[in-house]
């Protein structure tokens, strides 16, 4: 039989235990409560009107959710030149957007395939080992996914 | 030291507390238990065979999940004419589908860009401030996302 | 009034109850902890360079996540021939990948539309009643979604 003192300890332990559960649960709910929208955009088209479309989409997001949207553009396959300094017609826009926190990442698999080195990319562009894997990782972290192009 | 009466109150409070947690948890599980499938489709292609494809996809969903699927089609960019009364070859299908609960929303950013007013849209079509933001909001609410086009 | 024995039973019941809640919660967290990435890819393009792209994407996933990625390719609409034995130029790759656990499913709606019987598909290919419904079901189960094509 437990005495009242033991019971009180048991109560305390129970509370601490469930408090930890609730903390974890909050982590789940955070997604809904958090005002920061997170979007990962896939760009793999050679069509330069799709490239301009990405810039337009980003402006659109920034207009409707100023300061409340995190955007990563994953560039791979036939779209790689979008981030190649000597090939992209959108370097200036990309540099400005990067300063405002937009992330542009080239796929290193694609870079290897086309012989593009990191120093050939637009200065502010980053890279990821695999573009498609990055798109999956972001979705796994709860980011919304947008396929660009038409 | 707590007497037995105080302990009973403590028990009650504990139960009410966790009952609320469980209610919240159920909100998470609802997604799995809920028989209503929710799909947000993105249409931004000028290709009218992609437009017909959307109508085909919707019929497909309704056939396999009769009365158990919620569908919203977000129309933006080069696809806007899909919802412009004087331009769309699919007005009749869209009107019928809207009566069955399908939602068709034009992007107001795109409408402004092309000078399309709300009264120029197919009667039953709606609009949203930003097409891409709508696609993100729906995903945040747990809707599945489909990019249409090829 | 409860005696101490009754209280102990109450405690036990409470613990069992919350233990079950925690088990369910773990099911939610599993998604994050589970090292197996799950990707459903949509292929509906007639462009055979998009078909080769799918094969490339799969190799990419297998390289970066060896043994830790589950992939299902849903083939429908204009891409059906990707899985039709007499039409696909990628049969050999598809057969090998299937042996390594990649799943290729043709849409039966599309098969009916084009008069393709199951025995006309590549041997290792499967089928699903509706391609678009399959894409939604997988997303509902927490799989990441990738639209292939450009």
Coordinates of C-alpha atoms in Angstrom, one line a residue:
Chain A
X1 CA 0.0 0.0 0.0
X2 CA 1.2 3.5 -0.8
X3 CA 1.1 6.2 1.9
X4 CA 0.0 9.7 1.0
X5 CA 3.6 11.0 0.7
X6 CA 4.4 8.3 -1.9
X7 CA 1.2 9.2 -3.7
X8 CA 2.2 12.8 -3.9
X9 CA 5.6 11.8 -5.4
X10 CA 3.7 9.6 -7.9
X11 CA 1.5 12.5 -8.8
X12 CA 4.5 14.7 -9.4
X13 CA 6.2 12.2 -11.6
X14 CA 3.0 11.8 -13.6
X15 CA 2.8 15.5 -14.2
X16 CA 6.4 15.8 -15.3
X17 CA 6.0 12.9 -17.6
X18 CA 2.9 14.2 -19.3
X19 CA 4.3 17.7 -19.4
X20 CA 7.1 16.3 -21.6
X21 CA 4.5 14.6 -23.8
X22 CA 2.7 17.9 -24.2
X23 CA 5.9 19.7 -25.1
X24 CA 6.3 17.2 -27.9
X25 CA 2.7 17.6 -29.0
X26 CA 3.3 21.4 -29.2
X27 CA 6.0 20.7 -31.7
X28 CA 3.4 19.1 -33.9
X29 CA 0.9 21.9 -33.5
X30 CA 3.5 24.5 -34.1
X31 CA 3.2 23.9 -37.8
X32 CA -0.4 25.3 -37.7
X33 CA 0.3 28.1 -35.3
X34 CA 3.5 29.3 -36.9
X35 CA 2.9 32.2 -39.1
X36 CA 5.9 31.6 -41.3
X37 CA 4.9 29.8 -44.5
X38 CA 7.5 27.5 -46.0
X39 CA 7.6 26.7 -49.7
X40 CA 10.1 24.7 -51.7
X41 CA 9.9 25.3 -55.4
X42 CA 11.2 22.9 -58.1
X43 CA 12.6 24.4 -61.2
X44 CA 13.9 21.9 -63.8
X45 CA 12.7 23.4 -67.1
X46 CA 14.8 24.8 -69.9
X47 CA 12.0 27.2 -70.8
X48 CA 13.2 30.7 -69.7
X49 CA 9.6 31.8 -69.4
X50 CA 9.3 29.3 -66.5
X51 CA 12.4 30.9 -65.0
X52 CA 10.8 34.3 -65.1
X53 CA 7.7 32.7 -63.7
X54 CA 9.7 31.6 -60.6
X55 CA 10.7 35.2 -60.0
X56 CA 7.1 36.3 -60.4
X57 CA 5.9 33.6 -57.9
X58 CA 8.4 34.8 -55.3
X59 CA 7.3 38.4 -55.6
X60 CA 3.8 37.2 -55.3
X61 CA 4.5 35.4 -52.1
X62 CA 6.5 38.3 -50.7
X63 CA 3.6 40.7 -51.5
X64 CA 0.9 38.6 -49.8
X65 CA 3.0 37.4 -46.9
X66 CA 5.6 40.1 -46.3
X67 CA 8.3 38.8 -43.9
X68 CA 6.3 35.7 -43.3
X69 CA 7.4 33.3 -45.9
X70 CA 10.5 31.2 -46.3
X71 CA 11.3 30.1 -49.9
X72 CA 13.8 27.7 -51.3
X73 CA 14.1 27.3 -55.1
X74 CA 15.7 23.9 -56.1
X75 CA 17.2 24.2 -59.5
X76 CA 18.2 21.0 -61.4
X77 CA 18.2 19.2 -64.7
X78 CA 17.5 21.4 -67.8
X79 CA 17.1 24.5 -65.6
X80 CA 20.6 24.6 -64.3
X81 CA 21.6 27.6 -66.3
X82 CA 19.1 29.7 -64.3
X83 CA 21.9 29.7 -61.7
X84 CA 24.9 29.8 -64.0
X85 CA 26.3 33.4 -63.9
X86 CA 27.3 33.5 -67.5
X87 CA 24.0 32.1 -68.8
X88 CA 21.2 33.4 -66.6
X89 CA 19.3 36.5 -67.6
X90 CA 18.0 36.8 -64.1
X91 CA 21.2 37.2 -62.1
X92 CA 20.4 40.6 -60.8
X93 CA 16.9 39.5 -59.5
X94 CA 18.4 36.4 -57.9
X95 CA 21.1 38.4 -56.1
X96 CA 18.6 40.9 -54.7
X97 CA 16.2 38.1 -53.6
X98 CA 18.9 36.2 -51.9
X99 CA 19.7 39.3 -49.8
X100 CA 16.1 39.2 -48.7
X101 CA 16.4 35.6 -47.6
X102 CA 15.3 33.6 -50.6
X103 CA 17.4 30.5 -51.0
X104 CA 18.5 29.3 -54.5
X105 CA 20.2 25.9 -54.6
X106 CA 21.6 24.1 -57.6
X107 CA 21.7 20.3 -57.7
X108 CA 25.3 19.1 -57.5
X109 CA 24.4 15.9 -59.5
X110 CA 23.3 18.2 -62.4
X111 CA 26.4 20.4 -62.0
X112 CA 28.7 17.4 -62.3
X113 CA 26.8 16.1 -65.3
X114 CA 27.2 19.5 -67.1
X115 CA 30.7 20.3 -65.8
X116 CA 29.5 23.3 -63.8
X117 CA 31.8 24.3 -60.9
X118 CA 30.5 26.2 -57.8
X119 CA 32.4 29.3 -58.9
X120 CA 30.5 29.4 -62.1
X121 CA 27.2 29.8 -60.3
X122 CA 25.7 33.2 -59.4
X123 CA 27.5 34.4 -56.3
X124 CA 24.6 34.1 -53.9
X125 CA 23.5 30.7 -55.1
X126 CA 24.1 27.6 -53.0
X127 CA 24.0 24.0 -53.9
X128 CA 22.7 20.7 -52.5
X129 CA 24.0 17.2 -53.2
X130 CA 20.8 16.1 -54.9
X131 CA 18.0 18.4 -56.1
X132 CA 15.2 15.7 -55.9
X133 CA 16.4 14.5 -52.5
X134 CA 16.2 18.2 -51.3
X135 CA 12.6 18.5 -52.5
X136 CA 11.7 15.3 -50.5
X137 CA 13.6 16.4 -47.4
X138 CA 11.8 19.8 -47.3
X139 CA 8.4 18.1 -47.7
X140 CA 9.3 15.7 -44.9
X141 CA 10.0 18.8 -42.7
X142 CA 6.5 20.1 -43.6
X143 CA 7.3 22.6 -46.3
X144 CA 4.7 23.0 -49.1
X145 CA 5.9 21.9 -52.6
X146 CA 5.4 23.8 -55.8
X147 CA 6.4 22.4 -59.2
X148 CA 7.1 25.4 -61.4
X149 CA 6.9 25.3 -65.2
X150 CA 3.8 24.8 -67.3
Chain B
X1 CA -0.2 16.9 2.9
X2 CA -3.2 16.4 0.7
X3 CA -6.3 14.7 2.1
X4 CA -8.3 12.3 0.1
X5 CA -10.8 14.9 -1.0
X6 CA -8.1 17.2 -2.3
X7 CA -6.6 14.2 -4.1
X8 CA -9.9 13.5 -5.8
X9 CA -10.1 17.1 -7.1
X10 CA -6.6 16.8 -8.3
X11 CA -7.5 13.6 -10.1
X12 CA -10.5 15.3 -11.7
X13 CA -8.4 18.3 -12.9
X14 CA -5.9 15.9 -14.3
X15 CA -8.5 14.1 -16.3
X16 CA -10.1 17.2 -17.7
X17 CA -6.6 18.5 -18.6
X18 CA -5.7 15.3 -20.5
X19 CA -9.1 15.0 -22.1
X20 CA -8.4 18.4 -23.8
X21 CA -5.0 17.2 -25.0
X22 CA -6.7 14.1 -26.4
X23 CA -9.3 16.2 -28.2
X24 CA -6.5 18.1 -29.8
X25 CA -4.7 14.9 -30.7
X26 CA -7.9 13.7 -32.4
X27 CA -7.7 16.7 -34.7
X28 CA -4.4 15.3 -35.9
X29 CA -5.7 11.8 -36.3
X30 CA -8.8 13.0 -38.1
X31 CA -6.8 13.3 -41.3
X32 CA -6.4 9.6 -41.4
X33 CA -9.9 8.6 -40.3
X34 CA -11.7 11.2 -42.4
X35 CA -13.1 9.6 -45.5
X36 CA -13.2 12.9 -47.4
X37 CA -10.1 13.2 -49.7
X38 CA -9.0 16.7 -50.3
X39 CA -7.1 17.7 -53.4
X40 CA -5.9 21.0 -54.6
X41 CA -5.0 21.1 -58.3
X42 CA -2.7 23.7 -59.9
X43 CA -3.4 24.7 -63.5
X44 CA -1.1 27.3 -65.0
X45 CA -0.6 25.9 -68.6
X46 CA -1.7 27.6 -71.8
X47 CA -2.0 24.1 -73.3
X48 CA -5.7 23.4 -73.7
X49 CA -5.1 19.7 -73.6
X50 CA -3.9 20.3 -70.0
X51 CA -7.3 22.0 -69.4
X52 CA -9.2 19.0 -70.7
X53 CA -6.9 16.9 -68.6
X54 CA -8.1 18.7 -65.5
X55 CA -11.8 17.9 -66.3
X56 CA -10.8 14.3 -66.9
X57 CA -8.9 14.1 -63.6
X58 CA -11.9 15.5 -61.7
X59 CA -14.3 12.9 -63.3
X60 CA -11.7 10.3 -62.4
X61 CA -11.8 11.4 -58.7
X62 CA -15.6 11.5 -58.6
X63 CA -15.8 8.0 -60.1
X64 CA -13.5 6.4 -57.6
X65 CA -14.5 8.4 -54.6
X66 CA -18.2 9.4 -55.2
X67 CA -19.3 12.0 -52.6
X68 CA -16.0 11.6 -50.8
X69 CA -13.6 14.0 -52.4
X70 CA -13.3 17.8 -52.1
X71 CA -11.5 19.4 -55.1
X72 CA -10.2 22.9 -55.6
X73 CA -8.7 23.9 -58.9
X74 CA -6.4 26.9 -58.7
X75 CA -6.0 28.6 -62.1
X76 CA -3.3 31.1 -62.7
X77 CA -0.6 32.4 -65.1
X78 CA -1.0 31.3 -68.7
X79 CA -4.1 29.2 -67.8
X80 CA -6.3 32.1 -66.8
X81 CA -8.5 31.8 -69.9
X82 CA -9.6 28.4 -68.7
X83 CA -11.9 30.4 -66.4
X84 CA -12.6 33.4 -68.7
X85 CA -16.2 33.0 -70.1
X86 CA -15.5 34.3 -73.6
X87 CA -12.3 32.2 -74.0
X88 CA -12.9 28.9 -72.3
X89 CA -14.1 25.9 -74.4
X90 CA -15.0 24.1 -71.1
X91 CA -17.5 26.6 -69.5
X92 CA -20.3 24.1 -69.6
X93 CA -18.3 21.3 -67.9
X94 CA -17.1 23.8 -65.3
X95 CA -20.6 25.1 -64.5
X96 CA -21.9 21.6 -64.0
X97 CA -18.9 20.6 -61.8
X98 CA -19.3 23.6 -59.7
X99 CA -22.9 22.6 -58.9
X100 CA -21.5 19.3 -57.7
X101 CA -19.2 21.1 -55.3
X102 CA -15.9 21.4 -57.2
X103 CA -14.3 24.8 -56.6
X104 CA -12.6 26.7 -59.4
X105 CA -10.6 29.8 -58.3
X106 CA -8.8 32.2 -60.5
X107 CA -5.7 34.1 -59.2
X108 CA -6.4 37.8 -58.8
X109 CA -2.8 38.7 -59.4
X110 CA -3.0 37.1 -62.8
X111 CA -6.4 38.7 -63.4
X112 CA -5.0 42.2 -62.7
X113 CA -2.0 41.4 -65.0
X114 CA -4.2 40.5 -67.9
X115 CA -7.0 43.1 -67.1
X116 CA -9.6 40.4 -66.5
X117 CA -12.5 41.6 -64.2
X118 CA -14.5 39.2 -62.0
X119 CA -17.6 39.6 -64.3
X120 CA -15.5 38.3 -67.2
X121 CA -15.0 34.9 -65.5
X122 CA -17.3 31.9 -65.9
X123 CA -20.3 32.6 -63.5
X124 CA -19.6 29.9 -61.0
X125 CA -15.8 30.6 -60.8
X126 CA -14.4 32.2 -57.7
X127 CA -11.1 33.9 -57.2
X128 CA -8.3 34.1 -54.6
X129 CA -5.8 36.9 -54.0
X130 CA -2.8 34.8 -55.0
X131 CA -2.9 31.4 -56.8
X132 CA 0.4 30.2 -55.5
X133 CA -0.4 31.3 -51.9
X134 CA -3.7 29.4 -52.1
X135 CA -1.8 26.2 -53.2
X136 CA 0.4 26.6 -50.1
X137 CA -2.4 27.3 -47.7
X138 CA -4.3 24.2 -48.8
X139 CA -1.2 22.0 -48.4
X140 CA -0.7 23.6 -44.9
X141 CA -4.3 22.4 -44.2
X142 CA -3.4 18.9 -45.2
X143 CA -4.8 18.8 -48.7
X144 CA -2.9 16.7 -51.3
X145 CA -1.4 18.7 -54.2
X146 CA -1.5 17.8 -57.9
X147 CA 0.3 19.8 -60.5
X148 CA -1.6 19.4 -63.8
X149 CA -0.1 19.7 -67.2
X150 CA 2.6 17.5 -68.7
Chain C
X1 CA -14.7 8.6 -0.9
X2 CA -12.0 6.5 -2.5
X3 CA -9.8 4.3 -0.3
X4 CA -6.1 4.0 -1.1
X5 CA -6.6 0.7 -2.9
X6 CA -9.2 2.2 -5.2
X7 CA -6.9 5.1 -5.8
X8 CA -4.1 2.7 -6.8
X9 CA -6.4 1.1 -9.4
X10 CA -7.4 4.5 -10.7
X11 CA -3.7 5.3 -11.0
X12 CA -3.1 2.1 -13.0
X13 CA -6.0 2.8 -15.3
X14 CA -4.7 6.3 -15.9
X15 CA -1.3 5.0 -16.7
X16 CA -2.6 2.4 -19.2
X17 CA -4.8 5.0 -20.8
X18 CA -2.0 7.5 -21.4
X19 CA 0.4 4.7 -22.4
X20 CA -2.0 4.1 -25.3
X21 CA -2.1 7.8 -26.2
X22 CA 1.7 7.8 -26.2
X23 CA 1.9 4.8 -28.5
X24 CA -0.4 6.7 -31.0
X25 CA 1.7 9.8 -30.7
X26 CA 4.8 7.7 -31.5
X27 CA 3.1 6.7 -34.7
X28 CA 3.0 10.4 -35.6
X29 CA 6.7 11.0 -34.6
X30 CA 7.7 7.9 -36.5
X31 CA 7.6 9.9 -39.8
X32 CA 10.5 12.0 -38.6
X33 CA 12.5 9.3 -36.9
X34 CA 12.0 6.8 -39.7
X35 CA 15.0 6.7 -42.0
X36 CA 13.1 5.4 -44.9
X37 CA 12.2 8.2 -47.3
X38 CA 9.0 7.7 -49.3
X39 CA 8.5 9.3 -52.7
X40 CA 5.6 9.0 -55.1
X41 CA 6.5 10.3 -58.6
X42 CA 3.9 11.3 -61.2
X43 CA 4.7 10.7 -64.8
X44 CA 2.1 11.8 -67.3
X45 CA 4.1 13.3 -70.1
X46 CA 4.5 12.0 -73.7
X47 CA 8.0 13.5 -73.8
X48 CA 10.4 10.6 -73.7
X49 CA 13.1 12.8 -72.2
X50 CA 10.8 13.1 -69.2
X51 CA 10.7 9.3 -69.1
X52 CA 14.6 9.1 -69.0
X53 CA 14.4 11.8 -66.4
X54 CA 12.4 9.5 -64.1
X55 CA 15.1 6.8 -64.4
X56 CA 17.7 9.4 -63.7
X57 CA 15.8 10.7 -60.6
X58 CA 15.5 7.2 -59.2
X59 CA 19.2 6.5 -59.6
X60 CA 19.8 9.8 -57.9
X61 CA 17.6 8.8 -54.9
X62 CA 19.3 5.4 -54.7
X63 CA 22.8 6.9 -54.7
X64 CA 22.1 9.4 -52.0
X65 CA 19.8 7.1 -49.8
X66 CA 21.0 3.6 -50.5
X67 CA 18.5 1.1 -49.1
X68 CA 16.6 3.9 -47.4
X69 CA 14.1 5.1 -50.0
X70 CA 10.8 3.7 -51.1
X71 CA 9.7 4.9 -54.6
X72 CA 6.5 4.5 -56.5
X73 CA 6.1 5.8 -60.0
X74 CA 2.5 6.4 -61.1
X75 CA 2.2 6.4 -64.9
X76 CA -0.9 7.8 -66.5
X77 CA -2.3 9.8 -69.4
X78 CA 0.1 10.6 -72.2
X79 CA 2.9 8.7 -70.5
X80 CA 1.3 5.3 -70.5
X81 CA 3.6 3.9 -73.2
X82 CA 6.5 4.2 -70.7
X83 CA 5.1 1.0 -69.2
X84 CA 3.8 -0.7 -72.4
X85 CA 6.3 -3.4 -73.3
X86 CA 6.1 -2.9 -77.1
X87 CA 6.5 0.8 -76.8
X88 CA 8.9 1.7 -74.0
X89 CA 12.6 2.2 -74.7
X90 CA 13.3 1.8 -71.0
X91 CA 11.9 -1.7 -70.3
X92 CA 15.3 -3.1 -69.3
X93 CA 15.9 -0.3 -66.7
X94 CA 12.4 -0.7 -65.4
X95 CA 12.7 -4.5 -65.0
X96 CA 16.1 -4.1 -63.1
X97 CA 14.7 -1.3 -60.9
X98 CA 11.6 -3.3 -60.0
X99 CA 13.9 -6.1 -58.7
X100 CA 15.4 -3.5 -56.4
X101 CA 12.0 -2.6 -55.0
X102 CA 11.0 0.3 -57.1
X103 CA 7.2 0.2 -57.9
X104 CA 5.9 1.2 -61.3
X105 CA 2.1 1.4 -61.5
X106 CA 0.0 2.2 -64.6
X107 CA -3.4 3.9 -64.3
X108 CA -6.2 1.5 -65.2
X109 CA -8.4 4.4 -66.3
X110 CA -5.8 5.3 -68.9
X111 CA -5.3 1.7 -69.9
X112 CA -9.0 1.3 -70.6
X113 CA -9.0 4.6 -72.6
X114 CA -6.2 3.4 -74.8
X115 CA -7.2 -0.3 -74.9
X116 CA -4.0 -1.5 -73.1
X117 CA -4.4 -4.9 -71.3
X118 CA -2.3 -5.8 -68.3
X119 CA -0.4 -8.4 -70.3
X120 CA 0.7 -5.7 -72.7
X121 CA 2.6 -3.9 -69.8
X122 CA 6.2 -4.5 -69.0
X123 CA 6.2 -7.7 -66.9
X124 CA 7.2 -6.2 -63.6
X125 CA 4.8 -3.2 -63.9
X126 CA 1.7 -3.1 -61.7
X127 CA -1.5 -1.1 -62.0
X128 CA -3.8 1.0 -59.9
X129 CA -7.5 1.8 -60.5
X130 CA -6.8 5.5 -60.8
X131 CA -3.4 7.2 -61.2
X132 CA -4.5 10.5 -59.7
X133 CA -6.2 8.9 -56.8
X134 CA -3.1 6.9 -56.1
X135 CA -1.0 10.1 -56.0
X136 CA -3.5 11.5 -53.4
X137 CA -3.6 8.3 -51.3
X138 CA 0.2 8.2 -51.0
X139 CA 0.4 11.9 -50.0
X140 CA -2.3 11.1 -47.4
X141 CA 0.0 8.4 -46.1
X142 CA 2.8 11.0 -45.7
X143 CA 4.7 10.2 -48.9
X144 CA 6.5 13.1 -50.6
X145 CA 5.2 14.0 -54.1
X146 CA 7.3 14.8 -57.1
X147 CA 5.8 15.9 -60.5
X148 CA 8.2 14.7 -63.2
X149 CA 8.4 16.4 -66.6
X150 CA 9.5 19.9 -67.3

